[in-house]
Short mmCIF file of C-alpha atoms in Angstrom, two decimals:
data_model
loop_
_atom_site.label_atom_id
_atom_site.label_comp_id
_atom_site.label_asym_id
_atom_site.label_seq_id
_atom_site.Cartn_x
_atom_site.Cartn_y
_atom_site.Cartn_z
CA MET A 154 0.54 -40.07 -20.75
CA GLY A 155 1.11 -37.40 -18.10
CA ASP A 156 -0.12 -33.87 -18.71
CA LYS A 157 2.64 -31.92 -20.33
CA LYS A 158 5.04 -30.01 -18.21
CA VAL A 159 3.67 -26.39 -17.84
CA TYR A 160 6.40 -24.10 -16.30
CA PRO A 161 6.18 -20.87 -14.28
CA VAL A 162 5.40 -17.46 -16.54
CA GLN A 163 8.93 -15.73 -16.41
CA LEU A 164 9.73 -12.71 -18.32
CA VAL A 165 13.02 -11.73 -16.78
CA GLN A 166 15.73 -13.88 -15.89
CA PRO A 167 17.48 -13.96 -12.64
CA ASP A 168 20.67 -12.72 -14.60
CA GLY A 169 18.47 -9.78 -15.93
CA ARG A 170 18.18 -11.09 -19.38
CA ARG A 171 14.57 -10.86 -21.10
CA VAL A 172 12.90 -14.08 -22.38
CA HIS A 173 11.91 -13.42 -25.66
CA GLY A 174 8.88 -14.70 -27.01
CA ALA A 175 7.31 -15.90 -23.69
CA PRO A 176 3.50 -15.80 -23.10
CA TYR A 177 2.36 -12.70 -21.60
CA ALA A 178 5.21 -10.51 -22.69
CA GLU A 179 2.55 -8.02 -24.78
CA VAL A 180 0.63 -7.52 -21.38
CA VAL A 181 3.41 -5.53 -20.13
CA ALA A 182 4.31 -3.92 -23.31
CA ASP A 183 3.75 -0.62 -22.02
CA VAL A 184 6.39 -0.78 -19.28
CA ASP A 185 9.20 1.44 -20.53
CA THR A 186 12.32 2.17 -18.77
CA ALA A 187 10.36 4.95 -16.44
CA ARG A 188 7.97 2.61 -15.50
CA LEU A 189 10.85 -0.19 -14.84
CA ARG A 190 12.83 2.23 -12.80
CA GLY A 191 9.32 2.63 -10.84
CA LEU A 192 8.93 -1.05 -9.90
CA TYR A 193 12.46 -0.93 -9.03
CA THR A 194 12.48 2.14 -6.90
CA ASP A 195 8.95 0.58 -4.77
CA MET A 196 10.69 -2.85 -4.24
CA ALA A 197 13.80 -0.89 -2.93
CA VAL A 198 11.46 1.30 -0.62
CA VAL A 199 9.86 -1.56 0.68
CA ARG A 200 13.35 -3.51 1.37
CA ARG A 201 14.56 -0.61 3.45
CA ILE A 202 11.53 0.00 5.59
CA ASP A 203 11.51 -3.66 6.42
CA ALA A 204 15.16 -3.81 7.17
CA GLU A 205 14.15 -0.68 9.51
CA ALA A 206 10.77 -2.37 11.15
CA THR A 207 13.27 -5.46 11.75
CA ALA A 208 15.84 -3.00 13.92
CA LEU A 209 13.17 -1.46 15.89
CA GLN A 210 11.46 -4.91 16.99
CA ARG A 211 15.31 -5.84 18.06
CA GLN A 212 15.25 -2.90 19.84
CA GLY A 213 12.36 -3.16 21.70
CA GLN A 214 10.20 -0.67 19.63
CA LEU A 215 7.95 -3.13 18.36
CA GLY A 216 6.47 -6.18 19.79
CA ILE A 217 6.92 -8.15 16.76
CA TRP A 218 7.41 -8.00 12.70
CA ALA A 219 6.68 -10.15 9.86
CA PRO A 220 9.42 -9.53 7.41
CA CYS A 221 8.53 -9.82 3.57
CA LEU A 222 12.10 -9.60 2.37
CA GLY A 223 12.77 -11.89 -0.74
CA GLN A 224 9.19 -11.39 -1.57
CA GLU A 225 9.14 -7.51 -2.94
CA ALA A 226 8.44 -8.38 -6.71
CA ALA A 227 5.62 -10.40 -5.84
CA GLN A 228 4.22 -7.47 -3.98
CA ILE A 229 4.94 -5.07 -5.96
CA GLY A 230 4.35 -6.48 -9.52
CA SER A 231 0.33 -7.60 -8.13
CA ALA A 232 0.02 -4.32 -6.11
CA ARG A 233 0.84 -2.38 -9.49
CA ALA A 234 -1.62 -4.24 -11.42
CA LEU A 235 -4.73 -3.17 -9.23
CA HIS A 236 -7.16 -0.55 -10.21
CA PRO A 237 -7.50 2.27 -7.67
CA ASP A 238 -11.23 1.07 -6.54
CA ASP A 239 -10.15 -2.73 -6.53
CA TYR A 240 -10.28 -3.91 -2.93
CA VAL A 241 -7.29 -5.83 -1.15
CA PHE A 242 -7.65 -8.28 1.74
CA THR A 243 -4.11 -9.08 2.91
CA SER A 244 -2.67 -11.43 5.47
CA TYR A 245 0.26 -9.97 8.05
CA ARG A 246 3.00 -9.70 5.57
CA GLU A 247 2.10 -7.21 2.46
CA HIS A 248 3.83 -4.27 3.60
CA GLY A 249 4.80 -3.74 -0.19
CA LEU A 250 0.76 -3.39 -0.90
CA ALA A 251 0.30 -1.01 2.10
CA TYR A 252 3.19 1.20 0.14
CA CYS A 253 1.67 0.86 -3.33
CA ARG A 254 -2.23 1.84 -2.01
CA GLY A 255 -0.81 4.75 -0.92
CA VAL A 256 -0.70 4.15 3.20
CA ASP A 257 1.55 6.50 5.05
CA PRO A 258 4.70 4.39 6.59
CA ALA A 259 4.20 6.26 9.60
CA GLN A 260 0.71 4.57 9.93
CA TRP A 261 2.13 0.98 9.77
CA PRO A 262 3.56 0.48 12.98
CA ARG A 263 0.54 0.52 15.21
CA LEU A 264 -0.78 -2.92 15.40
CA TRP A 265 2.94 -4.21 15.44
CA ARG A 266 3.98 -1.80 18.39
CA GLY A 267 0.84 -3.12 20.09
CA VAL A 268 -1.07 0.04 20.53
CA SER A 269 -3.94 -0.55 18.41
CA LEU A 270 -6.09 -3.19 16.62
CA SER A 271 -5.56 -1.55 13.27
CA CYS A 272 -3.01 0.50 11.37
CA TRP A 273 -5.45 2.95 8.68
CA ASP A 274 -8.65 3.43 7.22
CA PRO A 275 -9.35 0.43 5.11
CA ASN A 276 -11.50 2.37 3.29
CA ALA A 277 -9.17 5.14 2.56
CA HIS A 278 -6.83 2.77 0.76
CA ALA A 279 -9.24 0.12 -0.51
CA MET A 280 -7.15 -2.16 1.47
CA THR A 281 -7.74 -4.39 4.81
CA ASN A 282 -5.67 -4.03 8.20
CA PRO A 283 -3.15 -7.32 8.47
CA ALA A 284 -5.06 -9.88 9.08
CA ILE A 285 -3.52 -12.38 11.79
CA VAL A 286 -6.11 -15.29 11.45
CA VAL A 287 -4.65 -17.42 8.97
CA GLY A 288 -6.73 -17.74 5.53
CA ALA A 289 -10.04 -15.70 7.01
CA GLN A 290 -9.30 -13.18 4.48
CA GLY A 291 -10.06 -15.61 1.67
CA LEU A 292 -13.44 -15.84 2.70
CA HIS A 293 -13.91 -11.89 3.62
CA ALA A 294 -12.60 -11.10 0.20
CA VAL A 295 -15.11 -13.40 -1.55
CA GLY A 296 -18.07 -11.91 0.54
CA TYR A 297 -16.81 -8.69 -0.11
CA ALA A 298 -17.16 -9.31 -4.37
CA LEU A 299 -20.57 -10.90 -3.82
CA GLY A 300 -21.54 -7.46 -2.47
CA ALA A 301 -19.76 -5.57 -4.70
CA HIS A 302 -21.14 -7.31 -7.66
CA LEU A 303 -25.07 -6.61 -6.28
CA ASP A 304 -24.23 -3.12 -5.87
CA GLY A 305 -23.14 -3.23 -9.70
CA ALA A 306 -19.28 -2.32 -8.94
CA GLU A 307 -17.40 -3.23 -11.58
CA ILE A 308 -14.54 -4.09 -9.57
CA ALA A 309 -12.08 -6.97 -8.36
CA THR A 310 -11.25 -8.21 -5.02
CA VAL A 311 -7.99 -9.73 -4.31
CA ALA A 312 -7.16 -12.32 -1.64
CA TYR A 313 -3.51 -12.29 -0.59
CA PHE A 314 -2.19 -15.66 1.41
CA GLY A 315 0.56 -17.85 1.91
CA ASP A 316 1.31 -21.60 1.22
CA GLY A 317 0.40 -22.60 4.41
CA ALA A 318 -3.00 -20.70 4.17
CA THR A 319 -3.95 -23.22 1.22
CA SER A 320 -4.16 -25.99 3.96
CA GLN A 321 -6.38 -23.72 5.95
CA GLY A 322 -10.52 -24.91 5.80
CA ASP A 323 -10.92 -21.36 5.18
CA ILE A 324 -8.97 -20.64 2.08
CA ALA A 325 -11.02 -24.21 0.51
CA GLU A 326 -14.37 -22.84 1.20
CA ALA A 327 -13.49 -19.66 -0.13
CA LEU A 328 -12.43 -20.96 -3.23
CA GLY A 329 -15.77 -23.39 -3.07
CA PHE A 330 -17.67 -20.14 -2.79
CA ALA A 331 -16.40 -18.20 -5.38
CA ALA A 332 -16.50 -20.90 -8.03
CA THR A 333 -20.08 -21.58 -7.07
CA TRP A 334 -20.81 -17.99 -7.36
CA GLY A 335 -18.67 -16.97 -9.79
CA ALA A 336 -17.13 -14.05 -7.41
CA GLY A 337 -14.62 -11.59 -9.00
CA VAL A 338 -11.99 -12.44 -6.59
CA VAL A 339 -8.25 -12.93 -7.54
CA PHE A 340 -6.77 -15.37 -5.02
CA PHE A 341 -3.21 -14.42 -4.86
CA CYS A 342 -0.76 -17.09 -3.29
CA GLN A 343 2.54 -15.99 -2.14
CA ASN A 344 4.22 -19.22 -1.80
CA ASN A 345 7.57 -18.61 0.08
CA GLN A 346 8.08 -22.18 0.27
CA TRP A 347 7.70 -22.32 4.17
CA ALA A 348 4.64 -22.29 6.38
CA ILE A 349 6.95 -21.23 9.48
CA SER A 350 8.64 -24.47 9.75
CA GLU A 351 6.87 -26.68 7.47
CA PRO A 352 8.06 -26.91 3.76
CA VAL A 353 5.54 -26.83 1.20
CA ARG A 354 6.49 -30.08 -0.41
CA LEU A 355 4.80 -31.39 2.96
CA GLN A 356 1.61 -29.76 2.33
CA SER A 357 1.09 -30.84 -1.41
CA PRO A 358 2.51 -33.26 -3.85
CA ILE A 359 1.63 -30.96 -6.65
CA PRO A 360 1.49 -27.57 -7.58
CA LEU A 361 -0.76 -25.21 -5.31
CA ALA A 362 -2.26 -23.92 -8.63
CA ARG A 363 -3.61 -27.26 -9.35
CA ARG A 364 -5.64 -26.84 -6.08
CA ALA A 365 -7.92 -23.94 -7.65
CA THR A 366 -8.22 -25.98 -10.81
CA GLY A 367 -10.02 -28.71 -8.87
CA TYR A 368 -12.69 -26.10 -8.07
CA GLY A 369 -12.94 -25.18 -11.70
CA ILE A 370 -10.91 -21.72 -11.32
CA PRO A 371 -8.52 -20.63 -13.95
CA SER A 372 -5.02 -20.73 -12.24
CA VAL A 373 -1.95 -19.47 -13.44
CA GLN A 374 2.05 -20.46 -11.76
CA VAL A 375 4.52 -17.23 -12.21
CA ASP A 376 8.24 -16.53 -11.07
CA GLY A 377 7.27 -14.45 -8.20
CA ASN A 378 10.57 -12.99 -8.10
CA ASP A 379 10.29 -11.28 -11.70
CA VAL A 380 8.06 -8.23 -10.94
CA LEU A 381 7.40 -8.04 -14.67
CA ALA A 382 5.80 -11.44 -14.92
CA VAL A 383 4.15 -11.08 -11.84
CA LEU A 384 2.73 -7.41 -13.23
CA ALA A 385 1.28 -9.20 -16.27
CA VAL A 386 -0.23 -12.34 -14.88
CA THR A 387 -2.18 -10.51 -12.31
CA ARG A 388 -3.37 -7.68 -14.82
CA GLY A 389 -4.75 -10.67 -16.68
CA ALA A 390 -6.71 -11.96 -13.79
CA VAL A 391 -7.55 -8.76 -12.23
CA ALA A 392 -9.12 -8.02 -15.80
CA ARG A 393 -10.88 -11.14 -15.98
CA ALA A 394 -12.43 -10.70 -12.83
CA ARG A 395 -13.38 -6.92 -13.44
CA ASP A 396 -15.20 -7.78 -16.61
CA GLY A 397 -17.46 -10.42 -14.83
CA GLY A 398 -15.45 -13.62 -15.61
CA GLY A 399 -15.01 -15.13 -12.16
CA PRO A 400 -12.55 -15.76 -9.82
CA GLY A 401 -8.69 -16.50 -10.69
CA PHE A 402 -5.98 -17.81 -9.20
CA VAL A 403 -2.39 -16.87 -9.08
CA GLU A 404 0.61 -18.79 -7.73
CA ALA A 405 3.81 -16.48 -7.14
CA LEU A 406 6.71 -18.85 -6.50
CA THR A 407 9.05 -16.73 -4.73
CA PHE A 408 11.02 -17.50 -1.03
CA ARG A 409 10.98 -16.06 2.44
CA MET A 410 14.72 -14.81 3.09
CA GLY A 411 13.96 -13.89 6.98
CA PRO A 412 12.18 -15.45 9.48
CA HIS A 413 8.68 -15.98 9.49
CA THR A 414 8.23 -13.23 12.20
CA THR A 415 10.99 -11.76 14.28
CA SER A 416 10.36 -14.31 16.98
CA ASP A 417 11.08 -16.96 14.63
CA ASP A 418 14.72 -18.69 14.14
CA PRO A 419 14.70 -20.03 10.47
CA THR A 420 18.16 -22.04 11.20
CA ARG A 421 16.10 -24.50 13.11
CA TYR A 422 14.52 -25.74 10.43
CA ARG A 423 16.42 -24.92 7.33
CA THR A 424 19.78 -24.74 6.03
CA GLY A 425 22.26 -22.44 3.97
CA ALA A 426 21.80 -25.01 0.96
CA ASP A 427 18.28 -24.16 1.34
CA VAL A 428 18.57 -20.40 1.14
CA ALA A 429 21.54 -19.98 -1.33
CA PRO A 430 19.54 -20.54 -4.72
CA TRP A 431 17.07 -18.26 -3.79
CA GLN A 432 19.71 -15.14 -3.10
CA ALA A 433 20.72 -15.98 -6.65
CA ARG A 434 17.15 -15.31 -7.88
CA ASP A 435 17.07 -11.90 -5.53
CA PRO A 436 14.18 -9.47 -7.17
CA LEU A 437 15.89 -6.49 -6.93
CA GLU A 438 19.29 -7.18 -8.28
CA ARG A 439 17.42 -8.96 -11.10
CA ILE A 440 15.68 -5.61 -12.41
CA ARG A 441 18.86 -3.59 -11.50
CA ARG A 442 20.81 -5.96 -13.99
CA LEU A 443 17.88 -5.92 -16.75
CA LEU A 444 18.22 -1.64 -16.17
CA ASP A 445 21.93 -1.76 -16.45
CA ALA A 446 21.68 -3.95 -19.89
CA GLU A 447 18.84 -1.49 -21.07
CA ASP A 448 20.94 1.98 -20.11
CA GLY A 449 18.29 2.39 -17.79
CA TRP A 450 20.72 2.42 -14.60
CA ASP A 451 23.09 5.16 -13.64
CA ASP A 452 24.40 6.47 -10.48
CA THR A 453 21.83 9.44 -10.02
CA PHE A 454 19.18 7.10 -10.39
CA ASP A 455 20.60 4.98 -7.54
CA SER A 456 21.24 7.97 -5.03
CA ALA A 457 17.71 8.81 -6.02
CA VAL A 458 16.33 5.42 -5.24
CA ARG A 459 18.52 5.04 -1.92
CA GLU A 460 17.42 8.85 -0.65
CA GLN A 461 13.43 8.14 -1.34
CA ALA A 462 13.88 4.73 0.68
CA ASP A 463 15.62 6.43 3.65
CA ASP A 464 12.90 9.14 3.68
CA ALA A 465 10.43 6.03 3.86
CA ALA A 466 12.14 4.12 6.92
CA ALA A 467 12.65 7.46 8.68
CA ALA A 468 9.16 8.08 8.48
CA PHE A 469 8.38 4.73 9.63
CA ARG A 470 10.99 5.13 12.47
CA ALA A 471 9.49 8.78 13.72
CA GLY A 472 5.54 7.12 13.49
CA THR A 473 6.66 4.47 15.42
CA LEU A 474 8.71 6.23 18.19
CA ALA A 475 5.62 8.52 18.23
CA LEU A 476 3.19 6.35 19.49
CA ALA A 477 2.28 6.45 23.13
CA ASP A 478 1.18 3.25 25.07
CA PRO A 479 -2.46 3.17 25.54
CA ASP A 480 -4.61 3.46 28.79
CA PRO A 481 -4.58 -0.51 30.35
CA ALA A 482 -8.43 0.03 30.52
CA ALA A 483 -8.71 0.63 27.06
CA LEU A 484 -8.51 -3.20 27.29
CA PHE A 485 -12.19 -3.39 28.00
CA GLU A 486 -13.66 -1.01 25.07
CA HIS A 487 -15.31 -2.00 22.09
CA VAL A 488 -15.70 -5.52 23.56
CA TYR A 489 -19.91 -5.26 23.46
CA THR A 490 -21.93 -2.79 21.83
CA HIS A 491 -23.69 -2.01 25.32
CA GLY A 492 -22.70 -2.45 28.87
CA HIS A 493 -21.78 -5.98 30.15
CA PRO A 494 -21.87 -6.53 34.10
CA LEU A 495 -19.26 -9.18 33.55
CA LEU A 496 -17.24 -6.69 31.63
CA ASP A 497 -17.31 -4.24 33.89
CA GLU A 498 -16.52 -6.66 36.86
CA GLU A 499 -13.24 -7.80 34.65
CA ARG A 500 -12.40 -4.22 34.41
CA ALA A 501 -12.71 -3.31 38.33
CA ARG A 502 -10.75 -5.99 38.86
CA TYR A 503 -8.10 -5.51 36.26
CA GLY A 504 -7.80 -1.61 37.94
CA ASP A 505 -7.10 -3.37 41.37
CA TYR A 506 -4.42 -5.60 40.14
CA LEU A 507 -2.79 -2.08 38.28
CA ARG A 508 -3.18 -0.38 41.64
CA SER A 509 -1.27 -2.74 43.91
CA PHE A 510 1.64 -2.17 42.07
CA GLU A 511 1.34 1.49 42.99
CA GLU A 512 0.73 0.74 46.83
CA VAL A 513 4.08 -1.62 47.16
CA PRO A 514 6.19 -0.06 49.55
CA SER A 515 9.35 1.28 48.57
#
């Protein structure tokens, strides 16, 4: 006989109705109307910043941007489950995590504008900068977790990655090390259904969460567009990691509504029929409907959310436009600890190349 089918954890249906008697419901019993409003506000603010960033890229003010449109619940729900001392290792799309960890939106554009190799001080927010190498952050998270354990710190580390990263060797190695050493890591997979142009069905014939099961790591699938369900399952995984119970794996089923990055054209590999079902599962609309049904929605709240979102977007835009272009010679800084003759030669040749443009007669 085959295994009994296990459905993703869901606490709020797409139409805004609660799922009564659902597993994990008691974990978020403390989320009253005020806290539910807070979760909605977080998602709305991040979506507004995301739209502003995309517009800035189209205007030539950012080199590239990785939108998180459609994935707000997976990010906000998990972020609000973390403790201040838990350490987050991200990929390049976790803008919602940056917002919840208190990073000023004016700091976000530095990497995306191409003027710096980082955006913020990781230790000031217990969160790493965007990681462009797909899957590498999984190994970094395991190493940090082991070090924290040796130091006696009772924290969780969380590694964020997409479905495509689960096909990378780095994630496989991270799962193996975490299982072997009992590292307090929560592997949080945002399965947005597309690794650039490759659908998840080509990556695995089984749910991605079951890959973790093969390593002996407890795993759970959750409706990634249900912010309450994501909050609940992440709370459970984080508590287990902090209490010394070892690693856990969360697969949040969501959908990337926009392009992989602003250099991508998703219409080349997916159709409107692929997108339409997920539009009906919009994470913000779901919670708006729940709030409306439970008398938590009114025009005053709506206006306040829009104002907060616009202010955050304005801060992001101002931060972007305030960034000056770096000195081209800075390209050669911080490559080696000490001077290096090859680097000196390259710096000199690059300087000659730049000066050649100044000497071209008009």
